[in-house]
Coordinates of C-alpha atoms in Angstrom, one line a residue:
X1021 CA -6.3 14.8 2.2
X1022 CA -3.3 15.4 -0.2
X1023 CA -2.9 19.0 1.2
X1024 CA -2.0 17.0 4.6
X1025 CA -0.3 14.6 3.4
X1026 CA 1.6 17.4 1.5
X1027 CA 2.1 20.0 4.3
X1028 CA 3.6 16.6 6.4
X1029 CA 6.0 15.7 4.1
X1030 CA 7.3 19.5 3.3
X1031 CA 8.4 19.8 7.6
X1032 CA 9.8 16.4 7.1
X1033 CA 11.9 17.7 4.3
X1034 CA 12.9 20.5 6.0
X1035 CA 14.2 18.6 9.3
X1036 CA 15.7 15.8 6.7
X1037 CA 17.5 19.1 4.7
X1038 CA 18.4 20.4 8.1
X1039 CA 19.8 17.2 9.0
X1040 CA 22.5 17.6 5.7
X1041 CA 24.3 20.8 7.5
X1042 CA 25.5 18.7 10.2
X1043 CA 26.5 15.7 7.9
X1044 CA 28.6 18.4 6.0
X1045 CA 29.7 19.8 9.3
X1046 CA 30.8 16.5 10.3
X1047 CA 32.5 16.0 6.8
X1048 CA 34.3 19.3 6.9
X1049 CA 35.1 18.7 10.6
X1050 CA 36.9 15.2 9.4
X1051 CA 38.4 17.2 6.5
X1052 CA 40.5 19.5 8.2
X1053 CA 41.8 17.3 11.0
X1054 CA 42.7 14.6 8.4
X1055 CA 40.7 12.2 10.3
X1056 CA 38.4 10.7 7.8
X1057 CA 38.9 8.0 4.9
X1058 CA 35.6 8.2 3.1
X1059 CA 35.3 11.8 3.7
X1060 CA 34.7 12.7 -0.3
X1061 CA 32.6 9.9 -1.3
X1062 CA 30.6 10.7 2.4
X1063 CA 30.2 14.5 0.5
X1064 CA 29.3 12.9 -2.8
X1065 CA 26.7 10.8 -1.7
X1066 CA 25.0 13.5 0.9
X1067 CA 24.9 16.0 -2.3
X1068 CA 23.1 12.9 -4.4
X1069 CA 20.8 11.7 -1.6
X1070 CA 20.1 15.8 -0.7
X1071 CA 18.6 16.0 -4.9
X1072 CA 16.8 12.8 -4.0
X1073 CA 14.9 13.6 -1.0
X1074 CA 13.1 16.5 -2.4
X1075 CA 12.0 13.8 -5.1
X1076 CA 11.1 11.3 -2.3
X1077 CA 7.4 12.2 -2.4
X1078 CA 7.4 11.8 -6.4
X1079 CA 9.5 8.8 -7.0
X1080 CA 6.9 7.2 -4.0
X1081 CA 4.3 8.3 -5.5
X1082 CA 5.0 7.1 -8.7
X1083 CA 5.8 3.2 -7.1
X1084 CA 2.0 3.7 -5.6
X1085 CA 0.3 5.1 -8.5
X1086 CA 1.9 2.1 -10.5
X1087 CA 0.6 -0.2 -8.3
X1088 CA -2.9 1.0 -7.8
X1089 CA -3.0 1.1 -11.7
X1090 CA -2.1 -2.7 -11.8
X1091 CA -4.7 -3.6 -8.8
X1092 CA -7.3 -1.6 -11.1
X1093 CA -6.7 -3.4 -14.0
X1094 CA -7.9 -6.7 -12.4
X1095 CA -10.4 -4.6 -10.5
X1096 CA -11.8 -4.2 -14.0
X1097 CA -11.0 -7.8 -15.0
X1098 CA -13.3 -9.4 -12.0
X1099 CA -16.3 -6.3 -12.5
X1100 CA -16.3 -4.9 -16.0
X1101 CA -17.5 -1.5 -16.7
X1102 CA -18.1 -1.2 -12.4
X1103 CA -15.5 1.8 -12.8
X1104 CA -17.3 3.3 -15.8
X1105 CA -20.9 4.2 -14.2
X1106 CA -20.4 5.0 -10.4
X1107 CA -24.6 4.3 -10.1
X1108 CA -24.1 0.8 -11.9
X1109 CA -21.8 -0.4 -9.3
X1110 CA -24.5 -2.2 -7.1
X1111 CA -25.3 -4.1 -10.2
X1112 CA -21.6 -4.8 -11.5
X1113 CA -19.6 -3.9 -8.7
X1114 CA -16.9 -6.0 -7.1
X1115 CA -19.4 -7.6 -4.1
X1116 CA -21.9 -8.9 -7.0
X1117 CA -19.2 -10.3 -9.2
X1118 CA -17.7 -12.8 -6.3
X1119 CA -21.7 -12.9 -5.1
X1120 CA -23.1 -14.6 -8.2
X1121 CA -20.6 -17.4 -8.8
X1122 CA -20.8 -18.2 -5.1
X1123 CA -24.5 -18.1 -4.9
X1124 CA -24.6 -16.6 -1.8
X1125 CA -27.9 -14.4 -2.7
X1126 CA -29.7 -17.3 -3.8
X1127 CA -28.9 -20.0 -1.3
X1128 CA -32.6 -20.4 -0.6
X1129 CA -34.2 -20.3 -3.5
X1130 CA -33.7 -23.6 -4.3
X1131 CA -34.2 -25.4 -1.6
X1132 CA -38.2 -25.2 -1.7
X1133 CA -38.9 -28.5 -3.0
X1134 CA -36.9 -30.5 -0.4
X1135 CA -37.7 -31.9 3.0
X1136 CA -37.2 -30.9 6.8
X1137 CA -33.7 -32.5 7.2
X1138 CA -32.6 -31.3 4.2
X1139 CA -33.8 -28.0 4.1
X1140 CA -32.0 -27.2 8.0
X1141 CA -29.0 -28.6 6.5
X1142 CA -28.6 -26.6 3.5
X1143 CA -29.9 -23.2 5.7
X1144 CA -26.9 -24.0 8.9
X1145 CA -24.6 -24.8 5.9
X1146 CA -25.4 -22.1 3.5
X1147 CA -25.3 -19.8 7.4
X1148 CA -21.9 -20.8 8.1
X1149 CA -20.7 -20.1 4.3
X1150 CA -21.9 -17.0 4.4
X1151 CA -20.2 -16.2 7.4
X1152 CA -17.1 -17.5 6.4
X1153 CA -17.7 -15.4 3.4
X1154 CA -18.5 -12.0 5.4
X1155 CA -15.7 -12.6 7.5
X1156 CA -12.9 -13.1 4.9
X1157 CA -14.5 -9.9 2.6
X1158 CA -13.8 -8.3 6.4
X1159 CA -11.2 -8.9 7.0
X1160 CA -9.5 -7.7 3.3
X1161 CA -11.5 -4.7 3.9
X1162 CA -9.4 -4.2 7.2
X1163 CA -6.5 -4.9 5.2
X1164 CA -7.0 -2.1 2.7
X1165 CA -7.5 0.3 4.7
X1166 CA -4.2 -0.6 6.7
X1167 CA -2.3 0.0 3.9
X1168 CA -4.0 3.0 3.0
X1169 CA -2.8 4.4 6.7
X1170 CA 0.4 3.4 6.1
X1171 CA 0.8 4.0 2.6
X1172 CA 0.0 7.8 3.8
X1173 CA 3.1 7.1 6.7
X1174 CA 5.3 6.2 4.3
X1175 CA 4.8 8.8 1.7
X1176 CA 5.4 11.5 4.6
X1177 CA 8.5 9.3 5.7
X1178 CA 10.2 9.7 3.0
X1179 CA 12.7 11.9 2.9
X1180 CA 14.2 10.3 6.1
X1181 CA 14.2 7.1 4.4
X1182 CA 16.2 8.6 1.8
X1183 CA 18.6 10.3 4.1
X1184 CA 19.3 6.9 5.7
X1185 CA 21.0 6.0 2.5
X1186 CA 23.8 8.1 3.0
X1187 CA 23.7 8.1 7.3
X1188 CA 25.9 5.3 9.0
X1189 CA 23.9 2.8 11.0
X1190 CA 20.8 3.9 9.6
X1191 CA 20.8 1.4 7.1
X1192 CA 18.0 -0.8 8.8
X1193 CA 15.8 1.7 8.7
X1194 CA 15.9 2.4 4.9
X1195 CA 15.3 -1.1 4.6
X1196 CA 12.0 -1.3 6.7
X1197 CA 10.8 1.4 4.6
X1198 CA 11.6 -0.1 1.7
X1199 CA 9.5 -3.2 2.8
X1200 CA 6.7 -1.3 4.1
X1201 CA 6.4 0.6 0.6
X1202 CA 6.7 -2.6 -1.3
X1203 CA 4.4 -4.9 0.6
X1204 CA 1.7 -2.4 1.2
X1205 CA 1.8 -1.0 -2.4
X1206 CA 1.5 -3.9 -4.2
X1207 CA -0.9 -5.8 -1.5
X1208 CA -3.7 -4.5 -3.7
X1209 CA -2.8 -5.7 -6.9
X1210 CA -1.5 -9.1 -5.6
X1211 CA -5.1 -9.4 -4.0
X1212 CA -7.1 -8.4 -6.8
X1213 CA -5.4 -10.9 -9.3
X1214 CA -6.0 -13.7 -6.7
X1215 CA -9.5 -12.8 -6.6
X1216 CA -9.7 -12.6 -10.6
X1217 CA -8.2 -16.3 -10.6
X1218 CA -10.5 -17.6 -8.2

């Protein structure tokens, strides 16, 4: 639930605001022994990235919301009017839209005018299609929900992703998040317009 999600990424805020006092301890430490190079532009970029990660949950929202917008627009290419009427998506939903062109419903129909042989052919055939079929619609189902977990992990991992902008040797990390945020956001989209070309 949001008010989770919410509550989660509010402590990691905290720790990742927290985390600033010792950077500016560290910068003020550097300061008065004359030690560091970089000390002002280390002080610059802490006060930027500290504005940013009490946006973090916003600006990741937004990159989600943006995403799940462009996966529902082919949603609504592949199964029109399925998002309009929540009881008419049995009859228009996405399932029926790749069922019909496939035939899967009505593999047997036909086949009552044919002969033995034939007729166990088409049924082992038309078996291991549908099986095929079940498993790949499975196995995307798996897949959405994944990135719905970590979609959520992200979200509340935010502000530490943004702190690793401005933290030395933390720049791997940033980057992982970056890619997790990218790749899982726009999974759905990528999928769905597939699915709309096939």
């Amino acid at each position: 639930k949001s008010g989770a999600l919410d509550q989660a990424w509010k402590t990691i805020r905290d720790v990742a605001n927290m985390g600033f006092i010792f950077v500016l301890l560290y910068a003020a430490i550097q300061t008065i022994l004359g030690v560091g190079k970089n000390t002002k532009k280390l002080i610059v970029n802490m006060i930027v990235v500290a504005i940013l990660v009490n946006f973090s949950l916003f600006a990741t929202r937004v990159v989600i919301d943006a995403s799940n917008m462009l996966a529902m627009l082919f949603y609504n290419a592949i199964a029109p009017g399925a998002m309009a009427d929540e009881a008419s998506v049995l009859n228009v939903g996405l399932s029926n839209s790749l069922m019909e062109p496939l035939r899967i419903s009505g593999i047997m129909k036909d086949i009552g005018f044919l002969e033995g042989k034939k007729i166990i052919m088409i049924s082992i055939l038309g078996s291991i299609f549908s099986i095929v079929a079940a498993f790949v619609f499975f196995a995307i189902s798996l897949m959405l929900i994944i990135r719905f977990v970590v979609l959520m992990f992200v979200m509340i991992l935010s502000p530490i992703a943004f702190v690793s902008f401005v933290l030395p040797g933390l720049g791997g990390q940033t980057k992982k998040w970056t890619d997790a945020l990218v790749s899982q956001a726009f999974f759905a989209p990528i999928y769905f317009m597939l699915t709309w070309i096939v």
